[in-house]
Amino acid sequence: MSHRQILFVIFGLMAGMFLSALDQTIVGTSMRTIADDLDGMSLQAWVTTAYLIVSCISTPIYGKLSDIFGRRPLFLIAITVFLIGSLLAGMSHSMYELAVFRAIQGLGAGGLMALPLTIMGDMLAPRERAKYQGYFLAVFGISSVIGPLIGGVLSGATTILGITGWRWVFLINIPIGIVALIIAIRFLHIPHFKRPVRIDWWGAVTVIVAAVPLLLVAEQGRTWGWWSFTSVACYVTGVLGIVLFIVAERLMGDDALIPLKLFRSATFSMATVLGVFVGFGMFGAMMTVPLYLQLVNGATPTESGFMMLPMILGLMISSIVSGQIIARTGKYRVFPTVGTAFMAGGFFLFTFATADKPVWFMMTGMLLVGLGLGQLMQTLTIASQNSVGPRDIGVATSASTFFRQIGGTLGTAVLFSVLFTRIPDTLGAAFGNPTIVAGVKAAAADPAVLANPANSGILALLQNPAGLGTALDGDTSFLNAADPRLSQPFLVGFNDATVTVFWVSLVVVLIAFVLSLFLKVDPLRKTSAMQEAADEHAAAQATERSSEAMIAQHAADTMGALVEPGLDSDEFERPGRA
């Protein structure tokens, strides 16, 4: 493919990935407004869970189906399904409807996240691929910054063109998706060589049985209780599903949804494990840091999105620079180690956070985390793709994405569980600090403070000390514009609880750092998967023709001549001859 053709295809792939990445950030900012309008605040978690579970499970299925039927039809299907889900979500009249329609969106999003990187693996050799994958991470970064801003603007508007503002959070996907669809139809033409395969139905069923309960309890376990009957039932079902999945994949061999032979490669196995740990750290940072900025630093959701800019810039810079280095040298062994070291440095800096630290302190840590993530995300994908043959590049890429999502989901569940488990203790410690208590008492005795309506929420809490431990579990708007002396114990308590979360993240990333030292890398191939597949197909056809010729020759040698030697063939009269 020419450079111009490659760029057009990349634009289409980036538009598709932008749809999925933007949707996750834009909806998160708007969810409270949506829940208020649809009168379903208690159900909003299910809207998020439905999207997450379906998108996560569909990722490896898209990868395998694209290996069988080709990338182009599956990518077009993913965009179409996502657009249908977006249109239906924009027309929702209840939170139940929205949860179902978000699940449909998730069904399309699974393909939009996995297939672009797979198609890149088809078109470009690994060394060249590194240069372009930085663009995809840039899309991810840009969507993370502008998503909260767009979400805040759309959900804050009463109506736009006669339609309720928050509905445009979903409807805005339609024009972007149509552009991606047109570009893909026009320029995405990748040769596909058919081969006889079996479809792994049991693998698809058992991965659902394994993943759904575990993802469900990861999202809802804090609400249900980690050892409640429902949670334990999810654990048992998930473990049983994992066992059945392994049995099904072993029986299916090379045609499995995630072939077990992939894990015979030390490179693929280690890259997958690192992906889980990186997903843990990445989602942990992207979920807890904005919450910290909003609560401790008093930022709005939109402002916290902009404050995350150092992390996004670090991610973009390091991914582009590392990509250029890989393209020129063909070496990438150092980047996972350096990347995890940068991430560890960022989380280590976070552990020194205090409620009175300036915003730039957190931004410095975010920059370090971003510089680490940028080196890790693309190099782990390249390592996974480079460790398998062309026929398995789709399933290898989607499996890498799938396990990173699993790590992210587990990271979010574990870190938020740690956070809200620690908050009652840290709040108690803050209210036991003599200096802080003296400030609270002084503020509570100030007539101007008592007369200010902005302080009524905190003053009501102070009159009921039994409720202080759970004061930060729900609506924290009572801290907005409150007297600093009254809000200080809550900010200090939340800060100290979050520091515990940062310590947990640091330990996980340090484990990833140690594991990265054992990552064995293969030399990067110099040809694209598409070229390798074409070469294999041509070789197979040549072998088939050679075999047919040998069979024909053997048949001729075995049967011999049809006319007895020594006879003149002219003695035989040809049919129709006088």
Coordinates of N, CA, C and O in Angstrom, one line a residue, residues 14 130-145 308-324 366-367 369-375 377-378:
M14 N -8.7 5.7 13.0 CA -8.6 6.7 14.1 C -10.0 7.2 14.4 O -10.4 7.4 15.6
A130 N 5.3 1.0 14.5 CA 5.5 1.8 15.8 C 5.4 3.2 15.5 O 4.9 4.0 16.4
K131 N 5.7 3.7 14.3 CA 5.6 5.1 13.9 C 4.2 5.6 13.9 O 3.9 6.7 14.3
Y132 N 3.3 4.7 13.5 CA 1.9 5.1 13.3 C 1.0 4.9 14.5 O 0.0 5.6 14.7
Q133 N 1.4 4.0 15.4 CA 0.6 3.7 16.6 C 0.6 4.8 17.6 O -0.3 4.9 18.4
G134 N 1.6 5.7 17.5 CA 1.6 6.9 18.3 C 0.4 7.8 18.0 O -0.2 8.4 18.9
Y135 N -0.1 7.8 16.8 CA -1.3 8.5 16.4 C -2.5 8.0 17.1 O -3.4 8.8 17.5
F136 N -2.6 6.7 17.2 CA -3.8 6.1 17.9 C -3.8 6.5 19.4 O -4.8 6.8 20.0
L137 N -2.6 6.5 20.0 CA -2.5 6.9 21.4 C -2.9 8.4 21.6 O -3.4 8.8 22.6
A138 N -2.5 9.2 20.5 CA -2.9 10.6 20.5 C -4.4 10.8 20.5 O -4.9 11.6 21.2
V139 N -5.0 9.9 19.7 CA -6.5 10.0 19.7 C -7.1 9.6 21.1 O -8.0 10.3 21.6
F140 N -6.5 8.6 21.7 CA -6.9 8.3 23.0 C -6.7 9.4 24.0 O -7.6 9.7 24.8
G141 N -5.6 10.1 23.9 CA -5.3 11.2 24.8 C -6.2 12.4 24.6 O -6.7 13.0 25.5
I142 N -6.4 12.8 23.3 CA -7.3 13.9 23.0 C -8.7 13.7 23.4 O -9.3 14.6 24.0
S143 N -9.2 12.5 23.2 CA -10.6 12.2 23.7 C -10.7 12.3 25.2 O -11.7 12.7 25.7
S144 N -9.6 11.9 25.9 CA -9.7 12.0 27.4 C -9.7 13.4 27.9 O -10.3 13.7 28.9
V145 N -9.2 14.3 27.1 CA -9.2 15.8 27.5 C -10.5 16.4 27.1 O -11.1 17.1 27.9
M308 N -5.8 16.9 33.8 CA -5.2 15.6 33.4 C -4.3 15.8 32.2 O -3.7 14.8 31.7
L309 N -4.2 17.0 31.6 CA -3.5 17.2 30.4 C -2.0 16.8 30.5 O -1.5 16.2 29.5
P310 N -1.3 17.0 31.6 CA 0.1 16.5 31.7 C 0.2 15.0 31.4 O 1.2 14.5 30.7
M311 N -0.7 14.2 31.9 CA -0.6 12.8 31.7 C -0.8 12.4 30.2 O -0.1 11.6 29.7
I312 N -1.8 13.1 29.6 CA -2.1 12.9 28.2 C -0.9 13.3 27.3 O -0.5 12.6 26.4
L313 N -0.3 14.5 27.6 CA 0.8 15.0 26.9 C 2.0 14.0 27.0 O 2.7 13.7 26.1
G314 N 2.3 13.5 28.3 CA 3.3 12.6 28.5 C 3.1 11.3 27.7 O 4.0 10.8 27.1
L315 N 1.9 10.8 27.7 CA 1.5 9.6 26.9 C 1.8 9.8 25.4 O 2.4 9.0 24.8
M316 N 1.4 11.0 24.9 CA 1.5 11.2 23.4 C 3.0 11.4 23.1 O 3.5 10.8 22.1
I317 N 3.7 12.1 23.9 CA 5.1 12.4 23.6 C 6.0 11.1 23.6 O 6.7 10.8 22.7
S318 N 5.8 10.3 24.7 CA 6.6 9.1 24.8 C 6.2 8.1 23.8 O 7.1 7.3 23.3
S319 N 4.9 8.0 23.4 CA 4.5 7.0 22.4 C 5.1 7.4 21.0 O 5.6 6.5 20.3
I320 N 5.1 8.6 20.7 CA 5.6 9.0 19.4 C 7.1 8.9 19.3 O 7.7 8.4 18.4
V321 N 7.8 9.3 20.4 CA 9.3 9.2 20.4 C 9.7 7.8 20.4 O 10.6 7.4 19.7
S322 N 9.1 7.0 21.3 CA 9.5 5.5 21.3 C 9.2 4.9 20.0 O 9.9 4.0 19.5
G323 N 8.1 5.3 19.3 CA 7.7 4.7 18.0 C 8.8 5.0 17.0 O 9.2 4.2 16.2
Q324 N 9.3 6.3 17.0 CA 10.3 6.7 16.0 C 11.6 5.9 16.3 O 12.3 5.5 15.3
M366 N 1.4 13.1 37.3 CA 0.7 12.7 36.1 C 1.6 12.6 34.9 O 1.4 11.7 34.0
L367 N 2.5 13.6 34.7 CA 3.4 13.6 33.6 C 4.2 12.4 33.6 O 4.4 11.7 32.5
V369 N 3.6 9.4 35.0 CA 2.7 8.3 34.7 C 2.4 8.2 33.2 O 2.5 7.2 32.6
G370 N 2.1 9.4 32.6 CA 1.9 9.4 31.1 C 3.1 9.0 30.3 O 3.0 8.3 29.3
L371 N 4.3 9.5 30.7 CA 5.5 9.2 30.0 C 5.7 7.6 30.1 O 6.3 7.0 29.1
G372 N 5.3 7.0 31.2 CA 5.5 5.6 31.3 C 4.5 4.8 30.4 O 4.8 3.9 29.7
L373 N 3.2 5.3 30.5 CA 2.1 4.6 29.7 C 2.4 4.6 28.2 O 2.2 3.6 27.5
G374 N 2.9 5.8 27.7 CA 3.1 5.9 26.3 C 4.2 4.9 25.8 O 4.1 4.4 24.6
Q375 N 5.1 4.6 26.6 CA 6.2 3.6 26.2 C 5.6 2.1 26.3 O 6.1 1.2 25.6
M377 N 2.1 1.0 26.3 CA 0.9 0.5 25.6 C 1.2 0.0 24.2 O 0.8 -1.1 23.7
Q378 N 2.0 0.8 23.4 CA 2.3 0.3 22.0 C 3.3 -0.8 22.0 O 3.3 -1.7 21.1

